[in-house]
CSV table of C-alpha atoms in Angstrom, one decimal:
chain,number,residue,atom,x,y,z
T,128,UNK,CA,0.0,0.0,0.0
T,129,UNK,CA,1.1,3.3,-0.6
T,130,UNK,CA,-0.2,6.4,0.6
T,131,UNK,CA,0.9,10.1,-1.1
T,132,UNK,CA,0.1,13.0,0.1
T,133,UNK,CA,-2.6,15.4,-1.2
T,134,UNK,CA,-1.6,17.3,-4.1
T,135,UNK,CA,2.2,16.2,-4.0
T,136,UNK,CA,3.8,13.0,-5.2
T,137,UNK,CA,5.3,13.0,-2.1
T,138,UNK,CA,5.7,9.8,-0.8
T,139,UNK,CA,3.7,7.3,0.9
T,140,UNK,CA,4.0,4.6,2.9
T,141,UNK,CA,3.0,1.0,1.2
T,142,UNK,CA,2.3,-1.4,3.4
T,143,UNK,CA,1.9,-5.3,2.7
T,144,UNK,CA,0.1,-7.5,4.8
T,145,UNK,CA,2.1,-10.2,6.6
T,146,UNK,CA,0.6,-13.2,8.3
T,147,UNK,CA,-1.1,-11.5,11.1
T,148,UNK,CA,-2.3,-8.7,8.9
T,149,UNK,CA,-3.5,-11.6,5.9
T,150,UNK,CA,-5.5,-13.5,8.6
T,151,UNK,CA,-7.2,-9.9,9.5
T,152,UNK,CA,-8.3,-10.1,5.5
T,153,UNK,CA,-9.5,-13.1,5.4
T,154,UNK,CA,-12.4,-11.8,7.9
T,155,UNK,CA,-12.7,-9.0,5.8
T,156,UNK,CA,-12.7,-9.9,2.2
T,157,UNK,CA,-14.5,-13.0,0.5
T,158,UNK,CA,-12.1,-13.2,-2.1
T,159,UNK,CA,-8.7,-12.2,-1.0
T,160,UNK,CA,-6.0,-10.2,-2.8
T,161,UNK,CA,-7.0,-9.4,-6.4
T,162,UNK,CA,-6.0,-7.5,-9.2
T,163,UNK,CA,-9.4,-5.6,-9.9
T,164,UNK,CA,-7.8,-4.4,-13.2
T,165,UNK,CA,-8.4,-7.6,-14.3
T,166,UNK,CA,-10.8,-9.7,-12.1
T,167,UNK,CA,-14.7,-8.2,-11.3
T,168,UNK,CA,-16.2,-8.4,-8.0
T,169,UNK,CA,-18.0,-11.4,-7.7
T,170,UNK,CA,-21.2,-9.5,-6.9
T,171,UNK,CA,-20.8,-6.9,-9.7
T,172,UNK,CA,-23.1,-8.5,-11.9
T,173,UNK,CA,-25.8,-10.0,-9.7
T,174,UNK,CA,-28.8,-8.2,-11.1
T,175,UNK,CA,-31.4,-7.0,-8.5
T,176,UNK,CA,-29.0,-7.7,-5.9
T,177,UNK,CA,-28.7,-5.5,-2.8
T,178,UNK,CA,-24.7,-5.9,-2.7
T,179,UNK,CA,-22.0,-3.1,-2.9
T,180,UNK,CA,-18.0,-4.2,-3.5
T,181,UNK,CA,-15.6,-2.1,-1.1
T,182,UNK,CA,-12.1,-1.8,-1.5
T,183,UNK,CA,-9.7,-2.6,1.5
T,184,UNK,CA,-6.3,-1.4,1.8
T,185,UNK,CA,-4.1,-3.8,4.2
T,186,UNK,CA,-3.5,-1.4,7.0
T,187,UNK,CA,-5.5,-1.8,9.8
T,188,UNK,CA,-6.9,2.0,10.1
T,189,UNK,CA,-8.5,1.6,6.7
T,190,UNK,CA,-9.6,-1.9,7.8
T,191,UNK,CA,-11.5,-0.6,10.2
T,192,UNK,CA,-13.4,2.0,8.3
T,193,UNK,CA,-14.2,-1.4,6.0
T,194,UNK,CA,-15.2,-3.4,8.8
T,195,UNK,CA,-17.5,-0.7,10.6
T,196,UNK,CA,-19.2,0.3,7.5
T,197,UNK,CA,-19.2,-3.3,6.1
T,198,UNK,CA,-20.9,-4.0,9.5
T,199,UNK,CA,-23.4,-1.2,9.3
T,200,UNK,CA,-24.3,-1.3,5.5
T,201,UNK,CA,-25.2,-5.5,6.2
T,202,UNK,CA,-27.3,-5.1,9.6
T,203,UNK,CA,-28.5,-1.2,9.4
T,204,UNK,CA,-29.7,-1.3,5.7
T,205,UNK,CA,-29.6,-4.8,4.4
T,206,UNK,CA,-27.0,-4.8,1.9
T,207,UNK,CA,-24.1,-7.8,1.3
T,208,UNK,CA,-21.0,-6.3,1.4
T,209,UNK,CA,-18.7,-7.6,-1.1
T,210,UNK,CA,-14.6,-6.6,0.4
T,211,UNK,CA,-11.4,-6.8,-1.9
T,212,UNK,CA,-7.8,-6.1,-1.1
T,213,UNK,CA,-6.3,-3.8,-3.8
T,214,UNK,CA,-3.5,-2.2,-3.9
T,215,UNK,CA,-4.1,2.0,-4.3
T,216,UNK,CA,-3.1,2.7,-7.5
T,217,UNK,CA,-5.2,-0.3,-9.2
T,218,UNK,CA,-8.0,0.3,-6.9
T,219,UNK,CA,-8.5,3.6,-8.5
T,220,UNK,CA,-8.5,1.9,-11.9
T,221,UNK,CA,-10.9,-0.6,-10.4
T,222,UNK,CA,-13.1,2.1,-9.0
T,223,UNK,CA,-13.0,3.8,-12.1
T,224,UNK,CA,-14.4,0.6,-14.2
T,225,UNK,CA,-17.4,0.0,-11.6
T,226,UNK,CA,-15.3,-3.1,-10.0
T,227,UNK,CA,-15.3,-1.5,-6.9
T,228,UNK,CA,-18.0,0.8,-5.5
T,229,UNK,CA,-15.8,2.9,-2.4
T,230,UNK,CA,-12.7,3.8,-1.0
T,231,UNK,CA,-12.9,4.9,1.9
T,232,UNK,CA,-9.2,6.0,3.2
T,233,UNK,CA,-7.1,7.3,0.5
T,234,UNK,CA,-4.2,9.7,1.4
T,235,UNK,CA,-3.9,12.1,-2.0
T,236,UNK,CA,-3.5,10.6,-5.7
T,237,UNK,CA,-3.2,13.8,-7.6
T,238,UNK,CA,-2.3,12.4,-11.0
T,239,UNK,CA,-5.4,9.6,-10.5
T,240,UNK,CA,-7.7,12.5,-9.4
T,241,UNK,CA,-6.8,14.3,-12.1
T,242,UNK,CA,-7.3,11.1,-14.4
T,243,UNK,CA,-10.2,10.1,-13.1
T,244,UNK,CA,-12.2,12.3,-11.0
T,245,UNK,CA,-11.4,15.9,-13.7
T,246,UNK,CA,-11.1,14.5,-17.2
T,247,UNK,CA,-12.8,11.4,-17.1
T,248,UNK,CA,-15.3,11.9,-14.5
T,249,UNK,CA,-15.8,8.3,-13.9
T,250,UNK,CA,-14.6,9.1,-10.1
T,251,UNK,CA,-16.3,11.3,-7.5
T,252,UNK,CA,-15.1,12.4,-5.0
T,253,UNK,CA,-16.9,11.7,-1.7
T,254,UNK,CA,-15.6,14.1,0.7
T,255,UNK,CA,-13.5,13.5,3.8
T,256,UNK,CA,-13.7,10.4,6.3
T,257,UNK,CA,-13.2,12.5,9.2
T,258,UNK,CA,-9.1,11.3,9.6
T,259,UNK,CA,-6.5,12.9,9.3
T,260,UNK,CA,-3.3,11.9,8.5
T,261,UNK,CA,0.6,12.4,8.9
T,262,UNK,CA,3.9,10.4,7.9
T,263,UNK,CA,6.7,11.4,9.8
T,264,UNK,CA,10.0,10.1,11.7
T,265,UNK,CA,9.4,8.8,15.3
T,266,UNK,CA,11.1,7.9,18.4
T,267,UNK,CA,9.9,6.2,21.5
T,268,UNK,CA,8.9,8.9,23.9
T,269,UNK,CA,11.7,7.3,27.2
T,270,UNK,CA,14.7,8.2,24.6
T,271,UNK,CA,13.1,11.4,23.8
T,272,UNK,CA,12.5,12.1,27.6
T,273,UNK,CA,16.3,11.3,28.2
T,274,UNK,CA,17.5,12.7,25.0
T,275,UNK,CA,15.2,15.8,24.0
T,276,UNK,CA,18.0,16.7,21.4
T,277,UNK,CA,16.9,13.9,19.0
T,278,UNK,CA,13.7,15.0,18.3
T,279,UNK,CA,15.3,17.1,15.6
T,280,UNK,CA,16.8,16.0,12.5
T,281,UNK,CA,19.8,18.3,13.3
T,282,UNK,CA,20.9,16.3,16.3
T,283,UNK,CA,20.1,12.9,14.6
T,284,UNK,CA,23.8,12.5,13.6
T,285,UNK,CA,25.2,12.9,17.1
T,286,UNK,CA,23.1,9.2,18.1
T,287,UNK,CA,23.3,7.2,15.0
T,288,UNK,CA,26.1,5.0,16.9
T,289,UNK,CA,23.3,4.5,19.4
T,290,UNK,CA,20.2,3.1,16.8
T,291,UNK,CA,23.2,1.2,14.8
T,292,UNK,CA,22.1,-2.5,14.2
T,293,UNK,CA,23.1,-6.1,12.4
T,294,UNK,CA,20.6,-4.6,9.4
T,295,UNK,CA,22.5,-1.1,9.4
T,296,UNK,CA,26.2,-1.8,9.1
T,297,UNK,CA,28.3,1.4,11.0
T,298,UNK,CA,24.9,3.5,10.1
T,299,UNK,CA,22.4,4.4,12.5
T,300,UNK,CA,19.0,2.6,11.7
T,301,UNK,CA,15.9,3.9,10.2
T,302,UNK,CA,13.1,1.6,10.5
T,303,UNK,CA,10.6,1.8,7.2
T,304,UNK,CA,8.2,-1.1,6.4
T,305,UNK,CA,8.5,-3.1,3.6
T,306,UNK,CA,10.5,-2.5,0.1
T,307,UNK,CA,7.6,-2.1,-1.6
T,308,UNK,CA,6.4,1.0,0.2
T,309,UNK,CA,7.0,4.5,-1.6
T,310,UNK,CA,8.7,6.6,1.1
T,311,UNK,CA,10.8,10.1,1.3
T,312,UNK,CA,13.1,8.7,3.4
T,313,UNK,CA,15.9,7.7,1.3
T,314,UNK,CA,15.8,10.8,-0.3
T,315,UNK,CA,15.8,12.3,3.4
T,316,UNK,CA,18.5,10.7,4.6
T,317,UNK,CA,21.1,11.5,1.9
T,318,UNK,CA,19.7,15.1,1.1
T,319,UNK,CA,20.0,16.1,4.9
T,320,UNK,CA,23.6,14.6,5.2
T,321,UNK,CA,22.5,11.7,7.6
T,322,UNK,CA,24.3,8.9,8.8
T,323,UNK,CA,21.5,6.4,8.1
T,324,UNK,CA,20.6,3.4,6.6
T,325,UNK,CA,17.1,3.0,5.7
T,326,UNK,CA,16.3,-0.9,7.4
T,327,UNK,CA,12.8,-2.0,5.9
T,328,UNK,CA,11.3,-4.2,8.2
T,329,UNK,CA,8.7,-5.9,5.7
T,330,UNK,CA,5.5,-4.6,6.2
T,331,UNK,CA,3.3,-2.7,8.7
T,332,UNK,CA,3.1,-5.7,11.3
T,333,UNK,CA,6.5,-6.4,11.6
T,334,UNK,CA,7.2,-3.1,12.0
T,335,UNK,CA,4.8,-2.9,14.6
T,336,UNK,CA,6.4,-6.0,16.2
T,337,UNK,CA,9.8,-4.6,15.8
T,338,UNK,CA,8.8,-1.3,17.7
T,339,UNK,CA,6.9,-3.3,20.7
T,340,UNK,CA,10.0,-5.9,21.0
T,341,UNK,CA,12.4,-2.3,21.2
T,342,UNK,CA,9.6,-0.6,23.7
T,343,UNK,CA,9.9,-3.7,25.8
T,344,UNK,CA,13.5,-3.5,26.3
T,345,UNK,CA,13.7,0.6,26.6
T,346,UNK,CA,15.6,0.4,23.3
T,347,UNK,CA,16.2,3.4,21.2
T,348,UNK,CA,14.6,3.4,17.7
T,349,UNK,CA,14.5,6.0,15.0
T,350,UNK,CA,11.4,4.3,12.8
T,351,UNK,CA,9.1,5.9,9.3
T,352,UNK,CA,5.3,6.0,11.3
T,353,UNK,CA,2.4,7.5,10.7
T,354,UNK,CA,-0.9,8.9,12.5
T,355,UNK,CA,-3.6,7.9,13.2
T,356,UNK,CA,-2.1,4.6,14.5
T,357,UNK,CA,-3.3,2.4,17.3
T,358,UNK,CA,0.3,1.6,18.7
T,359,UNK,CA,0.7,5.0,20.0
T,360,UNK,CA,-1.5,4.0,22.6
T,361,UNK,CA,0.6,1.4,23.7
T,362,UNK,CA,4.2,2.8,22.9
T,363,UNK,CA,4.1,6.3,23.1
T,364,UNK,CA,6.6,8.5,20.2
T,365,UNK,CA,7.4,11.4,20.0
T,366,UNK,CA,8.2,13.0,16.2
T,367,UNK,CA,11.4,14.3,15.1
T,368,UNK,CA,11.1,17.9,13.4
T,369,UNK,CA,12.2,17.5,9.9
T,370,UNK,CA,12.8,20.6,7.7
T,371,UNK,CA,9.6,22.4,7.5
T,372,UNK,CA,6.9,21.1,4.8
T,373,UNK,CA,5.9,23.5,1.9
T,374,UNK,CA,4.3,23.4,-1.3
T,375,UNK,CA,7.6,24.4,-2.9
T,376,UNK,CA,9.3,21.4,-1.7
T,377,UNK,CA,6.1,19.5,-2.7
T,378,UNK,CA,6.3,20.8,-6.7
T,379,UNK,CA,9.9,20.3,-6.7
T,380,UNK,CA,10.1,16.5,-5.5
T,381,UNK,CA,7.1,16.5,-8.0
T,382,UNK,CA,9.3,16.9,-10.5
T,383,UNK,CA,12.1,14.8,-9.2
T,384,UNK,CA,11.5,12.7,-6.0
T,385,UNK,CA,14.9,12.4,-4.8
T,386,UNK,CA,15.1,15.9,-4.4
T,387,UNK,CA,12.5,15.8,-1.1
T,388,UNK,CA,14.5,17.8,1.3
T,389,UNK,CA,11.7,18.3,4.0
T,390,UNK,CA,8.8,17.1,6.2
T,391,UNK,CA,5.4,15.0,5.0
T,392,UNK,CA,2.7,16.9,4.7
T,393,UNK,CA,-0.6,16.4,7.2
T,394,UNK,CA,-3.5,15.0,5.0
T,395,UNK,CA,-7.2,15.1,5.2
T,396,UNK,CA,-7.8,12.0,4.3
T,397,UNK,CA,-10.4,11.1,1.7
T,398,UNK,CA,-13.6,8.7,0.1
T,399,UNK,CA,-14.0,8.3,-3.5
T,400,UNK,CA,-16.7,6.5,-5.4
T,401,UNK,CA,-17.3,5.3,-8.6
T,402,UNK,CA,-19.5,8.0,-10.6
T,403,UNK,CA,-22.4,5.8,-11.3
T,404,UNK,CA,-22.4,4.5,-7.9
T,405,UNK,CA,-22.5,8.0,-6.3
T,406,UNK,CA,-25.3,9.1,-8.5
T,407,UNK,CA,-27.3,5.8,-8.2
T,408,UNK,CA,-29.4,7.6,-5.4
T,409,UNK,CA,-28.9,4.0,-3.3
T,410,UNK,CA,-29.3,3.7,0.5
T,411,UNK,CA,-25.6,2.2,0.2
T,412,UNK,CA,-24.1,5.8,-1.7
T,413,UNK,CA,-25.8,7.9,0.7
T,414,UNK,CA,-25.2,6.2,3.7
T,415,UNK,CA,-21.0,5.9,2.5
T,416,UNK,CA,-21.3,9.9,1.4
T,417,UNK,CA,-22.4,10.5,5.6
T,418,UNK,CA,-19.7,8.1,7.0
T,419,UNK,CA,-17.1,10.3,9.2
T,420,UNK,CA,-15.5,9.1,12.0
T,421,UNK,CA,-12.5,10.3,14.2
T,422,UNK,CA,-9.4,9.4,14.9
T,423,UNK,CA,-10.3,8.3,18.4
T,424,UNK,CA,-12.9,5.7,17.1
T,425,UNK,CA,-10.5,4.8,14.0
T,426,UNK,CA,-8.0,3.6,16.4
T,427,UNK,CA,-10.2,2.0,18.9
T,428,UNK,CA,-11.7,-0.5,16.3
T,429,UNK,CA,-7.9,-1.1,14.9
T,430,UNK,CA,-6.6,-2.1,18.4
T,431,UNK,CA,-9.4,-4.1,18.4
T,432,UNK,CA,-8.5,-5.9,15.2
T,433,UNK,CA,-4.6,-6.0,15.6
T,434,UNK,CA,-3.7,-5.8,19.0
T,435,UNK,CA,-6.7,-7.7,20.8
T,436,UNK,CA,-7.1,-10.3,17.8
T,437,UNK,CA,-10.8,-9.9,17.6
T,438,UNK,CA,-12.0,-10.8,14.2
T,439,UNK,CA,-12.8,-7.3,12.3
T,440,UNK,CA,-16.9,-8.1,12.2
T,441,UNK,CA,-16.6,-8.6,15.8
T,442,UNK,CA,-14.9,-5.8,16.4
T,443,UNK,CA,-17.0,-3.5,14.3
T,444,UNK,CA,-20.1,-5.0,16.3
T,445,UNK,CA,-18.5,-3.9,19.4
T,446,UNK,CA,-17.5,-0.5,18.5
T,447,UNK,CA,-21.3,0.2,16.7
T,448,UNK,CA,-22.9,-1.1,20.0
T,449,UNK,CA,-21.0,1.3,22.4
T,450,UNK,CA,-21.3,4.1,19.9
T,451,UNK,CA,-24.3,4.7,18.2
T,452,UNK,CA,-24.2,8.7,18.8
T,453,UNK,CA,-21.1,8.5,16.1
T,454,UNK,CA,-23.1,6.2,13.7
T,455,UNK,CA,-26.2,7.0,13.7
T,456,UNK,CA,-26.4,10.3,12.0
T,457,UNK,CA,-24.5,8.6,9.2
T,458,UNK,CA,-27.9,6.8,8.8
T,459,UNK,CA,-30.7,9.8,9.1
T,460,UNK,CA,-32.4,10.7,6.2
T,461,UNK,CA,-31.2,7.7,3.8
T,462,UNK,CA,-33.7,6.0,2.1
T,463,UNK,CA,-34.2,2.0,1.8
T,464,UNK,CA,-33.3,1.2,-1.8
């Protein structure tokens, strides 16, 4: 999975599912990982069917938009929900051909937006999800508390002999996910002058792994993370100040992306439907046009999923049953069919 910023082809973070995160799928998608360029949803064509097809990204915060709206969308307004994993770029060429109804979590496409939602119009956008979110560079909070100097990228040099690891030769270690993600951080490192090597550590579980197994023994770690995230709750960070984020630096590393010399942006992030879907005046369109959640309830349903090993209908369940001032609204005034 990647995720780029909004308006910037700034980069995102990709993350691939590993065991833990594929058994979370299987609860949430009848067909697994598909290439919806090529394959339709198996409920696409049912005629006179009550079904919409939902794309899933594999991390767990966008799982658990899936799950709560799958959830809802089944037991509020008597649809079956049909959920694929895709990864972002072909779910937008998916959405675009119908194969997909919604996305609801994506963190800035500009040249598919421009594609699809301006010149084509086969994409509409459907407003925000109520998230916002941000990639940065994190450290535990205990290193920062005894070392308030490395929370900016300045000082970073003067401990790299402190994160160095087996993975990072005589460099100090930045922690990313997996090689497929799309990051700034190479770029970072070698346009700020850093003595780092960029250590992927294969997707977003292991990584989270990684970062609990350093937390447990007070180790320092310097790792790519993101908000909103459910880990914070557990091992508190604290971000490192990068150079400043502007829309200059955006356009430039637009034109050449290892020119990124400063911060990730913080990104609204966003729901798109396909065009026929959004104008099809169905309970399902309007009721996915209303969903808006926070980051407080985003997280709560993903430590539910990844850190308490509920299955994700169960934990949607949960969360709908102790919060139906959130969801409720996201119901008024949408009709039956």
């Amino acid at each position: 999975m990647s995720r780029t910023p909004t308006r910037t082809r700034m980069l995102t973070r990709a993350l691939a599912a590993t065991a833990a995160t594929g058994a979370l799928l299987v609860s949430l998608s009848a067909c697994g990982k598909a290439d919806m360029t090529k394959q339709a949803s198996p409920f696409a064509a049912a005629k006179g069917s009550k079904s919409v097809t939902l794309s899933v990204q594999t991390w767990v915060g966008a799982q658990a938009n899936v799950a709560v709206a799958k959830y809802l969308l089944e037991h509020e307004l008597g649809y079956h929900v049909d959920t694929v994993q895709v990864d972002e770029i072909p779910a937008w060429d998916a959405l675009s051909q119908g194969r997909v109804d919604a996305i609801l979590e994506d963190w800035g496409h500009p040249d598919q937006e421009k594609r699809y939602v301006q010149d084509k119009k086969t994409i509409t956008a459907g407003g925000g999800n109520g998230v916002t979110g941000h990639i940065g560079w994190w450290v535990p909070k205990y290193w920062a508390d005894a070392h308030p100097e490395v929370t900016n990228w300045k000082n970073l040099n003067k401990y790299a002999k402190q994160l160095r690891t087996s993975e990072s030769g005589d460099k100090g270690q930045l922690m990313d996910g997996s090689p497929s993600y799309v990051t700034n951080d190479k770029a970072l490192v070698k346009n700020l002058g850093l003595d780092y090597q960029v250590v992927f550590a294969g997707s977003e579980a292991a990584q989270i792994t990684q970062i609990q197994q350093f937390a447990k023994q007070k180790k320092p770690f310097l790792s790519y993370w993101y908000e909103p995230q459910w880990l914070f709750n557990q091992v508190p960070m604290v971000e490192v100040k990068l150079p400043p984020y502007s829309d200059a630096c955006a356009a430039k590393g637009a034109k050449d992306p290892q020119s990124i010399d400063c911060a990730y942006p913080t990104t609204p992030l966003q729901k798109y439907f396909n065009t026929d879907f959004a104008k099809s005046g169905s309970s399902a369109a309007q009721f996915l046009k209303k969903f808006h959640w926070d980051k407080k309830d985003q997280n709560e349903v993903s430590e539910m999923i990844a850190s308490n090993g509920l299955p994700a209908d169960e934990a949607a369940k949960k969360w709908v049953a102790e919060h139906p001032d959130v969801w409720k609204p996201w119901l008024t005034n949408t009709s039956k069919k």
